[in-house]
Amino acid sequence: MTTDLILFLILAAVAIATAVGMLLSRNAVYSALFLVLNFTTVAVFYLLLGAPFIAITQVTVYAGAIMVLFLFVIMLLGSEKLPERTVLPWQKPTAVFLAFVLMVEGAYLIFTQTASGIITNNPVESTGSPQAIGELLFSEYLLPFEVTSILLLVAMVGAIVLTGDRKKGGQS
Amino acid sequence: MEGVSVNYYIGLSAILFIIGALGVLVRRNALVIFMSVELMLNAANLAFVAFSSVNNSLDGQIFVFFIMTVAAAEVAVGLALIVAIFRSKKSIDVDQINLLKG
């Protein structure tokens, strides 16, 4: 057991525990907070994997912007808890069974098609520095990067149109 | 032996993805289903960065950057849809959303 492996196992335990906590929480606010913790843990993984830019983006965009938006909508709608109803009683056993099948498939693939390679935790001398990412982003991936701006514009217009008040806004 | 095998990262990514898929199947709250989708995207990102690190190539990290952008756009539109559904149905229980025409 090297220190790298111990660190990985601790972080993996936290990541899985928070994911399960998100799944099992009755209250949607607790789910969102568990998910914030999960995203932060994954950001630490990115740091260990030598991707500091992606790690910071993960914290600001995912754990920051996206989850705050989630919390806003949860509290805006006041739908933290749904009333208990069982319309589809066979839903949960079927879902658990299907997830189990997916897990068996994934385990089969992982144990038969083993990828080779050792990752050494090295957050200091990392390849994914903001400078390297930026140079690649503005040279080889310039067109996808520009298309991204159109995608964000479409999403923004879509969100405004979908949530706009049609009586007052005068939209048809 | 220093370091961690890339298989461990792929295994963790698979476990997180399966938890997310189970969340989509089990939960009825549309917001929690949406969070589970985010968890699945995140699991895919972890696999991307792990392979990027083991192959010493930055392309995987660029992909993760784009996935995050798409996820942000998806969240904006998706939450707007959920708010619109809540306005017409007064609930975000996915079992109650059974009509195409609101």
Tab-separated table of C-alpha atoms in Angstrom:
chain	number	residue	atom	x	y	z
A	1	MET	CA	0.000	0.000	0.000
A	2	THR	CA	1.675	3.130	-1.144
A	3	THR	CA	0.609	6.556	0.017
A	4	ASP	CA	-0.808	7.221	-3.449
A	5	LEU	CA	-3.079	4.216	-3.169
A	6	ILE	CA	-4.187	5.094	0.353
A	7	LEU	CA	-5.020	8.636	-0.763
A	8	PHE	CA	-6.942	7.283	-3.738
A	9	LEU	CA	-8.931	4.857	-1.603
A	10	ILE	CA	-9.879	7.516	0.955
A	11	LEU	CA	-11.005	9.937	-1.745
A	12	ALA	CA	-12.840	7.204	-3.625
A	13	ALA	CA	-14.672	6.232	-0.440
A	14	VAL	CA	-15.734	9.852	0.064
A	15	ALA	CA	-16.840	10.162	-3.567
A	16	ILE	CA	-18.911	6.979	-3.482
A	17	ALA	CA	-20.376	7.768	-0.062
A	18	THR	CA	-21.497	11.224	-1.180
A	19	ALA	CA	-22.956	9.823	-4.404
A	20	VAL	CA	-24.939	7.237	-2.428
A	21	GLY	CA	-25.975	9.974	-0.010
A	22	MET	CA	-27.285	12.016	-2.927
A	23	LEU	CA	-29.225	9.011	-4.146
A	24	LEU	CA	-30.784	8.150	-0.789
A	25	SER	CA	-31.586	11.591	0.628
A	26	ARG	CA	-35.298	12.204	0.927
A	27	ASN	CA	-34.760	15.947	0.860
A	28	ALA	CA	-33.623	17.430	-2.460
A	29	VAL	CA	-31.572	20.106	-0.688
A	30	TYR	CA	-29.496	17.430	1.037
A	31	SER	CA	-29.070	15.712	-2.323
A	32	ALA	CA	-27.726	18.918	-3.836
A	33	LEU	CA	-25.309	19.460	-0.943
A	34	PHE	CA	-24.055	15.866	-1.171
A	35	LEU	CA	-23.511	16.414	-4.874
A	36	VAL	CA	-21.473	19.566	-4.158
A	37	LEU	CA	-19.244	17.486	-1.894
A	38	ASN	CA	-18.955	14.829	-4.581
A	39	PHE	CA	-17.940	17.377	-7.213
A	40	THR	CA	-15.335	18.831	-4.876
A	41	THR	CA	-13.887	15.367	-4.261
A	42	VAL	CA	-13.695	14.761	-8.001
A	43	ALA	CA	-11.916	18.128	-8.305
A	44	VAL	CA	-9.296	16.824	-5.869
A	45	PHE	CA	-8.946	13.771	-8.124
A	46	TYR	CA	-8.323	16.093	-11.065
A	47	LEU	CA	-5.583	17.819	-9.088
A	48	LEU	CA	-3.971	14.447	-8.364
A	49	LEU	CA	-4.234	13.523	-12.033
A	50	GLY	CA	-2.301	16.623	-13.054
A	51	ALA	CA	-5.180	18.739	-14.330
A	52	PRO	CA	-5.280	21.855	-12.141
A	53	PHE	CA	-7.181	23.947	-14.690
A	54	ILE	CA	-9.930	21.358	-14.988
A	55	ALA	CA	-10.010	21.038	-11.201
A	56	ILE	CA	-10.592	24.758	-10.697
A	57	THR	CA	-13.157	24.794	-13.504
A	58	GLN	CA	-14.905	21.902	-11.803
A	59	VAL	CA	-15.127	23.807	-8.529
A	60	THR	CA	-16.252	27.106	-10.061
A	61	VAL	CA	-18.584	25.841	-12.786
A	62	TYR	CA	-19.982	22.623	-11.314
A	63	ALA	CA	-19.819	23.032	-7.558
A	64	GLY	CA	-20.282	26.785	-7.834
A	65	ALA	CA	-22.522	27.884	-10.659
A	66	ILE	CA	-24.502	24.762	-11.535
A	67	MET	CA	-25.237	23.604	-8.000
A	68	VAL	CA	-26.162	27.098	-6.836
A	69	LEU	CA	-28.624	27.190	-9.733
A	70	PHE	CA	-29.994	23.842	-8.564
A	71	LEU	CA	-30.379	25.061	-4.991
A	72	PHE	CA	-32.091	28.217	-6.198
A	73	VAL	CA	-34.620	26.229	-8.224
A	74	ILE	CA	-35.232	23.738	-5.397
A	75	MET	CA	-35.980	26.532	-2.964
A	76	LEU	CA	-37.892	28.573	-5.547
A	77	LEU	CA	-40.255	25.707	-6.294
A	78	GLY	CA	-40.429	24.612	-2.657
A	79	SER	CA	-40.245	21.015	-3.749
A	80	GLU	CA	-37.677	19.639	-1.356
A	81	LYS	CA	-39.839	16.673	-0.526
A	82	LEU	CA	-42.402	14.916	-2.635
A	83	PRO	CA	-45.402	13.202	-1.040
A	84	GLU	CA	-44.972	9.461	-0.814
A	85	ARG	CA	-46.960	7.737	-3.482
A	86	THR	CA	-46.481	4.383	-5.103
A	87	VAL	CA	-47.901	4.567	-8.592
A	88	LEU	CA	-45.444	2.063	-9.972
A	89	PRO	CA	-44.632	-0.467	-7.245
A	90	TRP	CA	-42.416	-2.547	-9.542
A	91	GLN	CA	-40.275	0.450	-10.470
A	92	LYS	CA	-37.647	0.269	-7.729
A	93	PRO	CA	-36.881	-3.479	-7.904
A	94	THR	CA	-36.663	-3.250	-11.685
A	95	ALA	CA	-34.362	-0.232	-11.473
A	96	VAL	CA	-32.078	-1.940	-8.969
A	97	PHE	CA	-31.993	-5.049	-11.143
A	98	LEU	CA	-31.130	-3.035	-14.268
A	99	ALA	CA	-28.404	-1.132	-12.404
A	100	PHE	CA	-27.025	-4.478	-11.222
A	101	VAL	CA	-26.945	-5.724	-14.817
A	102	LEU	CA	-25.113	-2.543	-15.849
A	103	MET	CA	-22.658	-3.055	-12.998
A	104	VAL	CA	-21.960	-6.647	-14.083
A	105	GLU	CA	-21.358	-5.475	-17.642
A	106	GLY	CA	-19.002	-2.755	-16.450
A	107	ALA	CA	-17.130	-5.158	-14.159
A	108	TYR	CA	-16.806	-7.650	-17.014
A	109	LEU	CA	-15.313	-4.980	-19.276
A	110	ILE	CA	-12.961	-3.681	-16.590
A	111	PHE	CA	-11.678	-7.121	-15.642
A	112	THR	CA	-11.261	-8.410	-19.180
A	113	GLN	CA	-10.033	-5.338	-21.068
A	114	THR	CA	-7.475	-4.097	-18.614
A	115	ALA	CA	-5.861	-0.852	-19.585
A	116	SER	CA	-2.227	-0.572	-18.679
A	117	GLY	CA	-0.661	2.429	-17.074
A	118	ILE	CA	0.286	3.763	-13.703
A	119	ILE	CA	-0.718	7.234	-12.627
A	120	THR	CA	1.634	8.927	-10.230
A	121	ASN	CA	0.142	11.641	-8.115
A	122	ASN	CA	2.002	14.752	-9.090
A	123	PRO	CA	-0.048	17.905	-8.684
A	124	VAL	CA	2.951	20.222	-8.902
A	125	GLU	CA	4.586	19.353	-12.198
A	126	SER	CA	1.369	18.911	-14.081
A	127	THR	CA	0.815	18.891	-17.801
A	128	GLY	CA	-2.644	20.425	-17.689
A	129	SER	CA	-1.616	23.919	-16.696
A	130	PRO	CA	-3.907	26.757	-17.786
A	131	GLN	CA	-1.265	27.900	-20.261
A	132	ALA	CA	-1.004	24.518	-21.982
A	133	ILE	CA	-4.791	24.103	-22.072
A	134	GLY	CA	-5.211	27.611	-23.462
A	135	GLU	CA	-2.629	27.113	-26.188
A	136	LEU	CA	-4.310	23.901	-27.320
A	137	LEU	CA	-7.770	25.436	-27.043
A	138	PHE	CA	-6.940	28.424	-29.208
A	139	SER	CA	-4.986	26.544	-31.867
A	140	GLU	CA	-6.182	23.027	-32.551
A	141	TYR	CA	-9.621	23.295	-30.936
A	142	LEU	CA	-10.458	26.839	-32.013
A	143	LEU	CA	-13.556	25.942	-34.023
A	144	PRO	CA	-15.205	23.843	-31.259
A	145	PHE	CA	-14.370	26.601	-28.819
A	146	GLU	CA	-16.166	29.178	-30.966
A	147	VAL	CA	-19.129	26.848	-31.505
A	148	THR	CA	-19.347	26.598	-27.726
A	149	SER	CA	-20.188	30.290	-27.572
A	150	ILE	CA	-23.141	29.751	-29.915
A	151	LEU	CA	-24.273	26.833	-27.759
A	152	LEU	CA	-24.193	28.992	-24.636
A	153	LEU	CA	-26.100	31.748	-26.411
A	154	VAL	CA	-28.766	29.267	-27.517
A	155	ALA	CA	-29.028	27.909	-23.974
A	156	MET	CA	-29.388	31.408	-22.567
A	157	VAL	CA	-32.116	32.370	-25.043
A	158	GLY	CA	-33.821	29.029	-24.459
A	159	ALA	CA	-33.851	29.466	-20.698
A	160	ILE	CA	-35.286	32.978	-20.985
A	161	VAL	CA	-37.983	31.901	-23.456
A	162	LEU	CA	-38.964	28.839	-21.409
A	163	THR	CA	-39.253	30.662	-18.106
A	164	GLY	CA	-40.676	33.900	-19.506
A	165	ASP	CA	-44.069	34.951	-18.237
A	166	ARG	CA	-46.268	34.757	-21.299
A	167	LYS	CA	-49.118	36.877	-19.981
A	168	LYS	CA	-47.025	39.875	-19.111
A	169	GLY	CA	-44.192	39.457	-21.587
A	170	GLY	CA	-46.453	39.711	-24.605
A	171	GLN	CA	-44.974	36.619	-26.202
A	172	SER	CA	-47.242	34.557	-28.333
B	1	MET	CA	5.296	0.368	-6.766
B	2	GLU	CA	4.467	4.043	-6.751
B	3	GLY	CA	1.296	5.433	-8.172
B	4	VAL	CA	-2.177	4.119	-8.801
B	5	SER	CA	-3.236	1.939	-11.707
B	6	VAL	CA	-5.526	3.635	-14.197
B	7	ASN	CA	-7.921	0.714	-13.741
B	8	TYR	CA	-8.804	1.996	-10.279
B	9	TYR	CA	-9.859	5.326	-11.717
B	10	ILE	CA	-11.935	3.626	-14.401
B	11	GLY	CA	-13.546	1.442	-11.747
B	12	LEU	CA	-14.414	4.465	-9.629
B	13	SER	CA	-15.782	6.212	-12.701
B	14	ALA	CA	-17.944	3.181	-13.507
B	15	ILE	CA	-19.268	3.003	-9.940
B	16	LEU	CA	-20.193	6.690	-9.953
B	17	PHE	CA	-21.856	6.291	-13.342
B	18	ILE	CA	-23.924	3.334	-12.117
B	19	ILE	CA	-25.008	5.247	-9.010
B	20	GLY	CA	-26.111	8.067	-11.297
B	21	ALA	CA	-28.002	5.692	-13.587
B	22	LEU	CA	-29.692	4.107	-10.574
B	23	GLY	CA	-30.680	7.593	-9.394
B	24	VAL	CA	-32.284	8.359	-12.741
B	25	LEU	CA	-34.251	5.113	-12.579
B	26	VAL	CA	-35.294	5.176	-8.928
B	27	ARG	CA	-36.034	8.762	-7.980
B	28	ARG	CA	-39.265	10.567	-8.897
B	29	ASN	CA	-38.192	14.124	-8.114
B	30	ALA	CA	-37.249	15.679	-11.460
B	31	LEU	CA	-34.528	17.787	-9.822
B	32	VAL	CA	-32.846	14.751	-8.247
B	33	ILE	CA	-33.037	12.912	-11.570
B	34	PHE	CA	-31.299	15.886	-13.125
B	35	MET	CA	-28.605	15.823	-10.441
B	36	SER	CA	-28.046	12.142	-11.167
B	37	VAL	CA	-27.480	13.014	-14.826
B	38	GLU	CA	-24.854	15.508	-13.687
B	39	LEU	CA	-23.232	12.760	-11.623
B	40	MET	CA	-23.051	10.536	-14.717
B	41	LEU	CA	-21.458	13.338	-16.753
B	42	ASN	CA	-18.983	13.816	-13.953
B	43	ALA	CA	-18.084	10.124	-13.933
B	44	ALA	CA	-17.371	10.304	-17.658
B	45	ASN	CA	-15.196	13.364	-17.051
B	46	LEU	CA	-13.184	11.482	-14.438
B	47	ALA	CA	-12.470	8.699	-16.942
B	48	PHE	CA	-11.450	11.282	-19.546
B	49	VAL	CA	-8.989	12.983	-17.212
B	50	ALA	CA	-7.583	9.654	-16.004
B	51	PHE	CA	-6.847	8.516	-19.561
B	52	SER	CA	-5.517	11.969	-20.413
B	53	SER	CA	-3.111	11.695	-17.513
B	54	VAL	CA	-1.955	8.162	-18.284
B	55	ASN	CA	-1.425	8.899	-21.974
B	56	ASN	CA	0.255	12.212	-21.216
B	57	SER	CA	-2.043	13.970	-23.663
B	58	LEU	CA	-4.088	17.093	-23.112
B	59	ASP	CA	-6.914	16.223	-25.517
B	60	GLY	CA	-8.900	14.479	-22.794
B	61	GLN	CA	-8.822	17.584	-20.615
B	62	ILE	CA	-10.020	19.724	-23.535
B	63	PHE	CA	-12.913	17.308	-23.953
B	64	VAL	CA	-13.748	17.631	-20.269
B	65	PHE	CA	-13.770	21.399	-20.706
B	66	PHE	CA	-16.304	21.095	-23.538
B	67	ILE	CA	-18.398	18.603	-21.575
B	68	MET	CA	-18.576	21.097	-18.712
B	69	THR	CA	-19.767	23.787	-21.124
B	70	VAL	CA	-22.453	21.507	-22.520
B	71	ALA	CA	-23.457	20.530	-18.984
B	72	ALA	CA	-23.843	24.176	-18.016
B	73	ALA	CA	-26.039	24.840	-21.054
B	74	GLU	CA	-28.011	21.681	-20.350
B	75	VAL	CA	-28.614	22.697	-16.741
B	76	ALA	CA	-29.844	26.146	-17.760
B	77	VAL	CA	-32.349	24.752	-20.264
B	78	GLY	CA	-33.307	21.778	-18.109
B	79	LEU	CA	-34.035	23.827	-15.008
B	80	ALA	CA	-36.076	26.226	-17.153
B	81	LEU	CA	-38.076	23.229	-18.382
B	82	ILE	CA	-38.594	22.010	-14.822
B	83	VAL	CA	-39.814	25.456	-13.748
B	84	ALA	CA	-42.194	25.534	-16.722
B	85	ILE	CA	-43.510	22.062	-15.852
B	86	PHE	CA	-43.971	23.132	-12.233
B	87	ARG	CA	-46.033	26.103	-13.395
B	88	SER	CA	-48.477	23.982	-15.325
B	89	LYS	CA	-48.573	20.850	-13.109
B	90	LYS	CA	-47.819	22.368	-9.670
B	91	SER	CA	-45.489	19.427	-9.087
B	92	ILE	CA	-42.177	18.112	-10.329
B	93	ASP	CA	-43.048	14.479	-9.732
B	94	VAL	CA	-42.104	12.752	-12.967
B	95	ASP	CA	-44.904	10.224	-12.530
B	96	GLN	CA	-47.414	13.025	-12.993
B	97	ILE	CA	-45.895	14.253	-16.227
B	98	ASN	CA	-47.768	11.864	-18.455
B	99	LEU	CA	-49.180	14.163	-21.122
B	100	LEU	CA	-47.341	15.744	-23.997
B	101	LYS	CA	-49.872	18.547	-24.055
B	102	GLY	CA	-49.730	20.539	-20.845
